Amino acid sequence: MKMTPKLATLLILAALVLLAPFLFPSNFYYRVGALIFVNSIAVTGIVILTGYAGQISLGHAGFAGIGAYACALAPAHFGIHPALAVVLGAAISALLAWLVGRPILRLKGYYLGVATLGLGILISMMLNNERQLTRGPDGIEVPELGLRALLKGWGLDLTNGQFWYYFCGLCMILGAWLALNLHNSPSGRALRALHGSEVAARTVGVDVARMKLQAFVISAVYASVSGSLLALQNKFITPDVAGFMHSIEMVTMAVLGGVGSVLGAIFGAAILTLLPQVLTVFAEYEQLVLGLVMMLVMIFLREGLLPSILRKLRRKGE
Amino acid sequence: MTASRDTQTTLLSVEGLGISFGGLKAVNDVSFAVKPGEIVSVIGPNGAGKTTLFNMISGVYQPGAGRISLSGEEVTGMEPHLLARRGMSRTFQNLQIFQSMSVLENAISGFHLQERGSVLADLLSLPGSRRRAKAAEEGARKLLARVRLAEAADREAGNLSYGSLKRLEIARAMASQPKILLLDEPAAGCNAVETEEIDHLIAEIAASGVAILLVEHDMKMVMRISNHIVVLDHGEKIAEGDPATVSRDPAVIAAYLGAEAQTGGDHA
């Protein structure tokens, strides 16, 4: 069987998830790994929206907020199982993305960036101010998913850190698989076509507004699921998950690693999640470094780290 | 061919088409018709409004006046992707290639209308989605062979020569199996050999029954392959007819020579 880029990416991801624990100096790193995978899921959605379709969102953390608070609020208020709350959050995010994107994506230009910026801030404000429902900036506890206990019953006894590491790793690989499927499918081709030349895409029959809307809705679902997984593993969530800085973080991770490639974007997510964890100095200057990284990548490595490195290696090989 | 013009049904008809940009009439009251399998050329000095006319017919610009009908159905101001479904396809004067895609992917993109399906099926890579993509790929490879780009299929489109990109655009436009193909300066910037290749390609496409509407500066090519020529100057139609008639038309000669005389005057 021929090794397609899709298969190669999935194998690399699976190998990393399975082999990395052998290098962990302490159990703390299961937690760091799980955070990387959670961010990778959101960033894979950004690859579809920005890398494939060429659209920018500055408010994707808003959808992560919806996913996170769905897991906190739906079980408490409606008695829904947390796993179903993930689905509910994704559905609300998809619906909201559709409602906001439909009028905006008919327009040409950078309206989506501005509209999503507003939407993200709005969601963040709501989570902060609707104290009776969300308990405001102090945050709210999130119920146990219950899957770990279920696995224990089947004889697979994992620590909390291990469980979330492998579970989020699996979700990340699933998300990558979907995004890679899309890349070479008719819909993915249409997205990349309208990114390359909107006018040419329209003349080959691509309904540009509809395709952009689909990409926006799909990427919102990715962000929502990422927020849900973050809330469920922390068992606690604050409105910061929906904050503007989190939105910028998602875009920076994708752009740093390479927004056109799933593996590249995940690479970017890994670097920017890992750095503040291992270098405490970095944490204090995180926003400063984020801005600097973004500027340097845009100037020197416009395709992102991983695609630029691969290109250099290929040149050397020739 | 001239005799059959009247007996065949009209495929594309343009009546009184016009558009203004900030008070300037870029195109004014232009009418003509195209029949199946016919090559109709639009010529005129630089700035005569040829590309603007193309952009109105292909739905990129909204016309300010007049009407366009395709196969008897009014399509004035209709969006390009809806026109594509009704059998209109085009190429661009300034190439509009999907640069980051391979040559093959560019050609496959032309099959969008045949290969598109539910995005959910595409995400899950369901058999139906893979089947549609495979059929489009096979079609694209055939088209690439037809424009002699089969060997370049896996190269990045951005690395091709200008003449090859021109042929790739024609292949992509042909993929949707159009009834009418609009070609905006397909030979511009090409050398003599490349021009001749494109020349043959256009004749071949027309022979297969597809109508061609052509904007081209290479007069030799226009005179050689056109069945019918529409001449524009300052946004208005000044003449129309078969190549022999048009080339003898005093108004046409004046427009072309006048334009040159004027530039000469500016220099003095």
XYZ file of C-alpha atoms in Angstrom:
586
model
C 0.000 0.000 0.000
C 1.264 3.452 -0.914
C 2.022 5.754 2.002
C -0.260 8.730 1.486
C 0.400 11.998 3.358
C -2.839 11.335 5.239
C -1.713 7.933 6.487
C 1.741 9.275 7.313
C 0.292 12.111 9.407
C -2.014 9.755 11.320
C 0.796 7.286 11.994
C 3.109 10.036 13.225
C 0.418 11.350 15.570
C -0.413 7.874 16.887
C 3.273 7.096 17.434
C 3.812 10.366 19.305
C 0.789 9.801 21.558
C 1.905 6.247 22.394
C 5.661 6.789 22.702
C 5.849 10.181 24.444
C 4.930 8.752 27.919
C 8.200 6.746 27.926
C 10.055 10.073 28.032
C 7.919 11.676 30.742
C 10.062 12.677 33.751
C 6.949 12.792 35.960
C 3.220 12.113 35.873
C 2.657 15.854 35.550
C 3.494 15.506 31.864
C 0.371 13.422 31.194
C -1.505 16.569 32.068
C 0.666 18.723 29.749
C 0.183 16.190 26.960
C -3.591 16.233 27.387
C -3.541 20.049 27.195
C -1.542 19.868 23.968
C -4.119 17.481 22.485
C -7.044 19.658 23.564
C -5.423 22.705 21.935
C -4.586 20.612 18.872
C -8.268 19.854 18.356
C -9.184 23.562 18.316
C -6.224 24.312 16.069
C -7.245 21.576 13.592
C -10.529 23.489 13.216
C -8.508 26.643 12.489
C -6.630 24.703 9.778
C -9.958 23.972 8.068
C -11.199 27.554 8.358
C -7.970 29.489 7.761
C -5.619 26.990 6.131
C -8.098 25.461 3.707
C -10.693 28.206 3.195
C -8.527 31.265 3.887
C -10.991 32.835 6.343
C -9.901 34.405 9.627
C -11.737 34.109 12.939
C -10.701 36.172 15.948
C -13.366 34.771 18.249
C -13.116 31.010 18.139
C -12.572 30.855 21.893
C -16.237 31.877 22.143
C -17.198 28.461 20.742
C -14.762 26.791 23.147
C -16.595 28.669 25.901
C -19.949 27.318 24.721
C -18.564 23.783 24.643
C -17.037 24.154 28.106
C -20.068 25.694 29.806
C -22.427 23.218 28.124
C -20.593 20.510 30.114
C -20.910 22.526 33.315
C -24.504 23.720 32.974
C -26.445 21.087 31.019
C -25.813 18.221 33.492
C -26.628 20.489 36.469
C -29.771 22.074 35.031
C -31.241 19.442 32.714
C -29.727 16.305 34.182
C -28.060 15.482 30.872
C -25.062 13.113 30.874
C -21.792 15.075 30.391
C -21.029 13.121 27.201
C -24.337 14.292 25.737
C -23.523 17.815 26.919
C -20.469 17.743 24.635
C -22.796 17.012 21.712
C -25.251 19.676 22.861
C -22.454 22.275 23.104
C -21.218 21.343 19.623
C -24.757 21.666 18.240
C -25.256 25.100 19.836
C -21.851 26.237 18.531
C -22.683 24.978 15.043
C -26.052 26.730 15.075
C -24.550 29.994 16.323
C -21.747 29.834 13.736
C -24.340 29.235 11.045
C -26.530 32.152 12.184
C -23.593 34.568 12.411
C -21.744 33.289 9.351
C -24.674 33.191 6.952
C -25.118 36.941 6.458
C -21.401 37.751 6.958
C -19.905 35.245 4.538
C -21.970 36.564 1.639
C -19.829 39.701 1.860
C -16.324 39.861 0.483
C -13.384 40.898 2.610
C -12.425 40.624 6.261
C -15.887 40.988 7.770
C -15.704 37.524 9.335
C -12.669 38.523 11.404
C -14.465 41.585 12.762
C -17.772 39.784 13.344
C -16.145 36.856 15.166
C -14.108 39.289 17.261
C -17.409 40.811 18.407
C -19.039 37.427 18.913
C -16.143 36.142 21.019
C -16.200 39.208 23.258
C -19.981 38.938 23.595
C -19.846 35.295 24.714
C -16.992 36.053 27.101
C -18.951 38.952 28.623
C -22.042 36.815 29.031
C -20.109 34.091 30.847
C -18.564 36.733 33.123
C -21.728 38.667 33.874
C -24.544 36.129 34.008
C -23.522 35.255 37.565
C -26.763 33.488 38.443
C -26.229 30.986 35.670
C -22.448 30.786 35.212
C -21.248 32.039 38.647
C -19.182 34.668 36.831
C -15.410 35.074 36.758
C -14.855 32.722 39.696
C -15.736 29.775 37.521
C -17.940 26.753 37.979
C -17.365 23.081 38.636
C -17.913 20.480 35.927
C -19.172 16.937 36.614
C -17.131 13.781 36.062
C -17.366 12.245 32.572
C -17.518 8.767 34.092
C -15.671 7.010 31.278
C -12.629 6.290 33.451
C -14.756 4.422 35.996
C -16.356 2.510 33.129
C -12.918 1.489 31.801
C -11.875 0.429 35.290
C -14.896 -1.847 35.380
C -13.585 -3.450 32.188
C -10.182 -4.012 33.781
C -8.345 -1.011 32.324
C -7.134 0.911 35.353
C -5.709 4.319 34.390
C -4.793 7.244 36.622
C -6.800 10.410 36.000
C -3.836 11.981 34.186
C -3.278 8.904 32.007
C -6.947 8.606 31.133
C -7.239 12.202 29.897
C -3.913 11.941 28.084
C -4.989 8.921 26.018
C -8.607 9.988 25.621
C -7.723 13.504 24.337
C -4.981 11.957 22.171
C -7.558 9.694 20.583
C -9.933 12.630 20.028
C -7.095 14.629 18.450
C -6.263 11.803 16.041
C -9.963 11.450 15.177
C -10.170 15.199 14.515
C -7.031 15.067 12.374
C -8.461 12.112 10.429
C -11.638 14.086 9.609
C -9.667 17.173 8.570
C -7.326 15.120 6.378
C -10.288 13.367 4.770
C -11.733 16.765 3.980
C -8.460 18.059 2.497
C -8.527 15.777 -0.544
C -12.295 15.497 -0.864
C -14.479 17.461 -3.288
C -15.525 19.888 -0.509
C -11.949 20.397 0.680
C -10.791 21.039 -2.860
C -13.539 23.620 -3.300
C -12.430 25.336 -0.059
C -8.806 25.436 -1.144
C -9.899 26.619 -4.587
C -11.821 29.608 -3.232
C -8.815 30.356 -1.031
C -6.579 30.399 -4.121
C -8.843 32.460 -6.356
C -12.383 33.258 -5.362
C -13.414 34.432 -8.824
C -12.032 31.286 -10.489
C -13.706 29.059 -7.898
C -17.032 30.717 -8.630
C -16.672 30.180 -12.362
C -16.082 26.448 -11.914
C -19.368 26.360 -10.008
C -18.310 26.638 -6.364
C -21.006 28.267 -4.231
C -18.429 30.332 -2.368
C -20.678 31.680 0.407
C -22.047 28.206 1.172
C -18.633 26.548 1.253
C -17.160 29.226 3.540
C -20.141 28.816 5.855
C -19.602 25.053 6.030
C -15.929 25.537 6.907
C -16.864 28.076 9.598
C -19.472 25.775 11.161
C -17.108 22.771 11.145
C -14.302 24.762 12.749
C -16.728 26.054 15.409
C -17.573 22.442 16.299
C -13.853 21.644 16.674
C -13.420 24.613 19.052
C -16.520 23.614 21.002
C -15.366 20.013 21.500
C -11.945 21.297 22.536
C -13.578 23.524 25.178
C -15.728 20.634 26.412
C -12.716 18.340 26.842
C -10.826 21.062 28.702
C -13.740 21.579 31.094
C -14.281 17.857 31.662
C -10.654 17.077 32.457
C -10.204 20.136 34.731
C -13.616 19.472 36.347
C -13.742 23.230 36.657
C -14.013 26.061 34.148
C -13.698 29.872 34.196
C -14.768 32.372 31.511
C -11.097 32.710 30.472
C -11.714 29.768 28.122
C -13.812 32.114 25.968
C -11.465 35.080 26.309
C -9.904 37.050 23.489
C -6.389 35.861 24.401
C -7.486 32.251 23.926
C -8.788 33.092 20.428
C -5.480 34.717 19.527
C -3.618 31.734 20.972
C -5.485 29.351 18.662
C -4.629 31.405 15.571
C -0.990 31.850 16.674
C -0.529 28.119 17.279
C -1.887 27.315 13.821
C 0.095 30.012 12.057
C 3.308 29.191 13.933
C 3.223 25.497 13.032
C 1.800 25.924 9.548
C -1.865 26.708 9.064
C -2.062 24.837 5.751
C -1.134 21.490 7.270
C -2.814 19.532 10.064
C 0.478 18.148 11.354
C 2.114 21.575 11.232
C -0.675 23.230 13.189
C -0.570 20.490 15.829
C 3.194 21.010 16.029
C 2.516 24.705 16.689
C -0.036 23.819 19.373
C 2.520 21.533 21.033
C 5.244 24.188 21.118
C 3.071 26.980 22.480
C 1.422 24.716 25.062
C 4.701 23.231 26.202
C 6.766 26.419 26.506
C 4.867 28.108 29.355
C 4.719 24.762 31.204
C 8.435 24.041 31.121
C 9.723 27.619 31.252
C 7.992 29.460 34.051
C 9.740 32.644 32.945
C 7.907 32.343 29.670
C 4.529 32.269 31.417
C 4.991 35.821 32.708
C 5.733 37.157 29.282
C 3.375 34.848 27.379
C 1.412 37.587 25.607
C 4.593 39.402 24.640
C 6.141 36.233 23.262
C 2.927 35.321 21.393
C 3.004 38.651 19.583
C 6.687 38.371 18.807
C 6.374 34.806 17.522
C 3.463 35.801 15.296
C 5.458 38.680 13.786
C 8.618 36.652 13.217
C 6.737 33.779 11.601
C 4.869 36.157 9.302
C 8.125 37.812 8.236
C 10.489 34.834 7.921
C 8.420 31.637 7.702
C 5.142 32.550 6.122
C 4.073 28.945 5.600
C 4.737 28.166 9.273
C 7.503 26.211 11.008
C 6.833 22.648 9.897
C 6.189 23.266 6.157
C 9.245 25.554 6.015
C 11.474 22.974 7.688
C 10.181 20.181 5.430
C 10.791 22.307 2.355
C 14.366 23.000 3.454
C 14.976 19.281 4.097
C 13.530 18.347 0.701
C 15.777 20.913 -1.016
C 18.799 19.471 0.743
C 17.782 15.958 -0.269
C 17.623 16.868 -3.953
C -20.842 28.770 -41.656
C -22.426 32.174 -42.281
C -25.411 30.511 -43.922
C -25.991 28.240 -40.962
C -25.940 31.176 -38.544
C -29.586 31.890 -39.165
C -30.834 28.328 -39.053
C -29.242 27.283 -35.752
C -30.747 28.317 -32.453
C -29.009 31.032 -30.472
C -27.067 29.806 -27.429
C -26.004 33.114 -25.911
C -27.678 36.379 -26.700
C -26.584 39.770 -25.409
C -28.944 42.716 -25.870
C -28.184 46.367 -25.167
C -25.653 45.487 -22.464
C -24.057 48.421 -20.623
C -22.230 49.362 -17.428
C -20.837 52.604 -16.005
C -18.024 53.105 -13.528
C -18.410 56.458 -11.770
C -20.158 58.118 -14.713
C -17.814 56.631 -17.304
C -19.646 54.353 -19.699
C -17.232 51.422 -19.906
C -19.604 49.424 -22.085
C -22.654 50.901 -23.780
C -25.530 49.246 -25.631
C -23.682 46.180 -26.941
C -25.687 43.399 -28.615
C -24.643 40.181 -30.330
C -25.404 36.463 -30.390
C -23.426 33.219 -30.253
C -24.584 29.871 -31.654
C -23.462 26.354 -30.662
C -20.055 25.330 -32.032
C -19.333 28.835 -33.239
C -16.203 30.875 -32.485
C -17.126 34.511 -31.914
C -14.332 36.987 -31.195
C -14.583 40.358 -29.482
C -11.825 42.704 -30.599
C -10.983 46.355 -30.109
C -8.166 48.656 -29.008
C -6.929 48.588 -25.402
C -9.543 49.920 -23.022
C -12.385 49.276 -25.465
C -14.314 47.387 -22.767
C -13.735 43.788 -23.870
C -12.842 42.351 -20.491
C -15.594 44.397 -18.825
C -18.056 42.887 -21.298
C -16.745 39.418 -20.404
C -17.080 40.113 -16.719
C -20.722 41.112 -17.167
C -21.578 38.069 -19.274
C -19.890 35.694 -16.801
C -21.608 37.279 -13.784
C -18.515 38.828 -12.192
C -19.953 42.348 -12.724
C -23.630 43.307 -12.491
C -24.645 44.957 -15.783
C -26.164 48.442 -15.483
C -28.386 47.961 -18.532
C -29.479 45.329 -21.007
C -30.090 41.616 -20.804
C -28.205 38.360 -21.302
C -29.837 35.042 -22.106
C -28.332 31.579 -22.176
C -30.208 28.785 -23.985
C -33.301 31.003 -24.032
C -33.289 31.620 -20.277
C -32.581 35.115 -18.947
C -29.409 35.059 -16.833
C -28.653 38.802 -16.494
C -26.569 39.469 -13.370
C -26.718 35.844 -12.276
C -23.900 34.666 -9.991
C -20.995 32.876 -11.719
C -21.543 29.566 -9.910
C -25.161 29.486 -11.101
C -24.055 30.303 -14.644
C -21.583 27.428 -14.423
C -24.497 25.081 -13.678
C -26.242 26.389 -16.808
C -23.231 25.621 -18.989
C -21.032 28.710 -18.997
C -17.326 28.560 -18.232
C -14.445 30.983 -18.651
C -10.729 31.694 -18.394
C -9.077 34.910 -17.269
C -6.806 37.465 -18.883
C -4.666 37.637 -15.736
C -4.375 33.940 -14.909
C -6.522 32.710 -12.029
C -4.807 29.435 -11.244
C -5.031 27.832 -7.799
C -1.311 28.353 -7.173
C -0.823 26.180 -4.102
C -2.491 23.154 -5.705
C -0.925 20.630 -8.037
C -1.669 20.779 -11.747
C -3.907 17.730 -11.369
C -5.850 19.278 -8.471
C -6.420 22.418 -10.524
C -7.951 20.307 -13.270
C -10.010 18.276 -10.773
C -11.379 21.531 -9.343
C -12.998 22.111 -12.709
C -15.162 19.048 -12.043
C -16.650 20.638 -8.916
C -20.224 20.449 -10.197
C -19.922 16.734 -10.952
C -17.953 15.740 -7.845
C -19.597 17.858 -5.144
C -21.676 16.123 -2.501
C -22.456 16.347 1.182
C -19.647 17.772 3.293
C -20.382 15.134 5.927
C -19.655 12.354 3.440
C -16.405 14.147 2.591
C -15.358 14.494 6.243
C -15.961 10.805 6.875
C -14.466 9.825 3.507
C -17.525 7.692 2.755
C -17.382 5.456 -0.337
C -19.643 7.845 -2.284
C -17.290 10.748 -1.656
C -14.249 8.707 -2.706
C -16.042 7.476 -5.825
C -16.924 11.014 -6.890
C -13.371 12.214 -6.286
C -11.955 9.285 -8.239
C -14.244 9.888 -11.215
C -13.223 13.559 -11.218
C -9.551 12.596 -11.095
C -9.930 10.271 -14.070
C -11.725 12.987 -16.030
C -9.054 15.499 -15.067
C -6.231 13.219 -16.242
C -7.974 12.823 -19.609
C -8.342 16.584 -19.938
C -4.695 17.146 -18.995
C -3.681 14.698 -21.717
C -5.845 16.639 -24.139
C -3.998 19.901 -23.383
C -0.668 18.017 -23.255
C -0.058 18.535 -19.547
C -0.360 14.875 -18.489
C 3.330 14.723 -17.593
C 3.086 17.797 -15.353
C 0.095 16.443 -13.380
C 1.872 16.163 -10.027
C 3.847 19.398 -10.239
C 2.867 22.450 -8.234
C 0.848 24.661 -10.564
C 2.838 27.772 -9.621
C 5.959 26.279 -11.230
C 4.543 25.857 -14.751
C 5.443 28.039 -17.705
C 3.020 30.758 -18.733
C 1.852 28.944 -21.849
C 1.223 25.758 -19.858
C -0.810 27.677 -17.284
C -2.951 29.111 -20.075
C -3.677 25.566 -21.290
C -4.323 24.418 -17.724
C -6.936 27.141 -17.328
C -8.645 26.003 -20.515
C -8.614 22.402 -19.265
C -10.131 23.465 -15.959
C -12.819 25.461 -17.754
C -13.602 22.505 -20.037
C -14.059 20.152 -17.086
C -17.568 21.384 -16.341
C -18.566 20.365 -19.900
C -19.743 23.861 -20.780
C -22.021 24.753 -23.673
C -20.166 28.021 -24.036
C -16.582 28.821 -23.137
C -15.396 32.413 -22.641
C -11.678 32.790 -23.306
C -10.101 36.092 -22.255
C -6.856 36.515 -24.213
C -5.821 32.840 -24.155
C -2.702 33.550 -26.241
C -1.534 36.727 -24.484
C 2.122 36.470 -23.501
C 2.588 33.192 -25.364
C 5.270 32.620 -27.978
C 4.472 31.615 -31.573
C 4.562 27.867 -30.849
C 2.380 28.181 -27.756
C -0.053 30.410 -29.641
C -0.397 27.825 -32.367
C -1.041 25.103 -29.759
C -3.814 27.151 -28.203
C -5.131 27.960 -31.643
C -5.519 24.222 -32.426
C -7.016 23.555 -29.026
C -9.722 26.185 -29.507
C -10.607 24.882 -32.971
C -10.818 21.356 -31.530
C -13.122 22.445 -28.711
C -15.389 24.326 -31.106
C -15.498 21.300 -33.400
C -16.872 19.266 -30.496
C -19.909 21.552 -30.439
C -18.931 23.997 -27.688
C -19.500 27.657 -28.523
C -16.492 29.916 -27.954
C -16.515 33.593 -27.128
C -12.997 34.936 -27.467
C -11.197 38.131 -26.563
C -7.797 38.204 -28.225
C -5.195 40.716 -29.328
C -3.414 38.409 -31.758
C -5.206 39.546 -34.934
C -3.769 36.781 -37.092
C -5.224 34.213 -34.730
C -8.571 35.983 -34.550
C -8.874 36.249 -38.340
C -7.844 32.606 -38.760
C -10.205 30.905 -36.336
C -13.243 33.172 -35.869
C -16.601 32.574 -37.530
C -17.863 35.936 -36.437
C -16.226 39.074 -35.029
C -17.642 41.855 -32.855
C -15.594 45.066 -32.767
C -15.715 47.366 -29.734
C -14.311 50.864 -29.417
C -14.802 53.146 -26.399
C -17.312 50.643 -25.033
C -19.556 50.637 -28.094
C -19.986 48.110 -30.862
C -18.696 49.731 -34.064
C -18.821 46.736 -36.388
C -19.786 43.063 -36.608
C -19.470 40.346 -39.233
C -17.244 37.618 -40.619
C -13.450 38.194 -40.565
C -13.219 39.362 -44.172
C -16.010 41.927 -43.794
C -14.715 43.269 -40.493
C -11.129 43.673 -41.681
C -12.337 45.839 -44.564
C -14.718 47.945 -42.455
C -13.645 51.634 -42.533
C -14.829 52.223 -38.934
C -12.670 49.325 -37.691
C -9.605 50.512 -39.597
C -10.104 54.024 -38.266
C -10.447 52.758 -34.672
C -7.225 50.781 -34.823
C -5.193 53.295 -36.843
C -6.769 56.211 -34.972
C -5.681 54.713 -31.680
C -2.132 54.371 -32.968
C -2.128 57.865 -34.487
C -3.277 59.264 -31.148
C -0.478 57.592 -29.194
C 1.952 58.946 -31.774
C 0.520 62.415 -31.210
C 1.009 62.145 -27.458
C 4.681 61.435 -27.924
C 5.211 64.475 -30.138
